Tab-separated table of C-alpha atoms in Angstrom:
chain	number	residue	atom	x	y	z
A	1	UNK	CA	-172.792	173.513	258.697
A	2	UNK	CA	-170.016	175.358	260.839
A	3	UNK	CA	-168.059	177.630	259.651
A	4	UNK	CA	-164.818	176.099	259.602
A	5	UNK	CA	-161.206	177.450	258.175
A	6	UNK	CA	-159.045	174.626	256.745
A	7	UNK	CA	-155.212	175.723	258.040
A	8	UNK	CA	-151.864	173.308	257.274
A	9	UNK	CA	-149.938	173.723	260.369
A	10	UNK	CA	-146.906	171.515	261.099
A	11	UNK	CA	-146.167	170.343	264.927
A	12	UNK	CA	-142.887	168.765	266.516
A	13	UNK	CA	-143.411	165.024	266.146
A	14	UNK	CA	-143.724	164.795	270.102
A	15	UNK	CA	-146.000	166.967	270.834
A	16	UNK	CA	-148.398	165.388	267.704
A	17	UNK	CA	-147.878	162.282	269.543
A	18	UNK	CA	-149.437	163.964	272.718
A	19	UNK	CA	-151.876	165.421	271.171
A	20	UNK	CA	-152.440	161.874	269.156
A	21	UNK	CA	-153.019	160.367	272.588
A	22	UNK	CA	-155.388	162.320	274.417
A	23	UNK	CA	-157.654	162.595	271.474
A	24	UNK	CA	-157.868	158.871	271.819
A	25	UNK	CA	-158.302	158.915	275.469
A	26	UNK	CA	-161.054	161.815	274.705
A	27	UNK	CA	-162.535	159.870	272.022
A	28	UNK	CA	-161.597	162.942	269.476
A	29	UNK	CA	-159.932	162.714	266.421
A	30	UNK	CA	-156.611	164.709	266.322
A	31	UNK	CA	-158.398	167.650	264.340
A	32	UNK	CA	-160.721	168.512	267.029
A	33	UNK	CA	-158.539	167.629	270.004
A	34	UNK	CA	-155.861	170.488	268.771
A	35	UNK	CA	-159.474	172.994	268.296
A	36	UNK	CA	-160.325	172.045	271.667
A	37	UNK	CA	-157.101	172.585	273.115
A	38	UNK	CA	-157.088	176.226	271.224
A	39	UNK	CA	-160.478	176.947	272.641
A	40	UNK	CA	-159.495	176.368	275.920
A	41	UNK	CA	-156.076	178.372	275.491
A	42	UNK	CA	-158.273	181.378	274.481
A	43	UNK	CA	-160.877	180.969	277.227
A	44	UNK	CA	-158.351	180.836	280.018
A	45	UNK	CA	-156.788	184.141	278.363
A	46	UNK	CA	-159.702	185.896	278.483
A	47	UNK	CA	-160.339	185.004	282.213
A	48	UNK	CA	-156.556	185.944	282.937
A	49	UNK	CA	-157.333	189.196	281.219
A	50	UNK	CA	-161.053	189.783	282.795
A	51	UNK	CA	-158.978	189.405	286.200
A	52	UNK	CA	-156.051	191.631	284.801
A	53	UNK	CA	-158.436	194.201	284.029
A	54	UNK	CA	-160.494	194.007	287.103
A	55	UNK	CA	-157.279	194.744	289.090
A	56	UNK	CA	-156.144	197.659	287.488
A	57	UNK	CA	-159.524	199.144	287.522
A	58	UNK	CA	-159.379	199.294	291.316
């Protein structure tokens, strides 16, 4: 079993409706469409900050 964290967040009614549809598009239920979309968020920081770094290293 994964370690999860159960968290109570509220979202703007619009943007849960959003989310609401590409989880069905992505065949995900809400829950793990918004951990995917968190996932992603952090992976694309951490490339934005591997580049960052690289540059300033130069």
């Amino acid at each position: 079993m994964e370690n999860k964290v159960a968290t109570l967040i509220r979202i703007d009614e619009k943007l849960y409706e959003e989310i609401k549809y590409y989880a069905i598009k992505e065949n995900r239920s809400i829950n793990k469409q918004i951990e995917y979309i968190l996932k992603r968020y952090i992976e694309d920081q951490e490339i934005k900050e591997d580049s960052i770094l690289s540059r300033l290293s130069v």
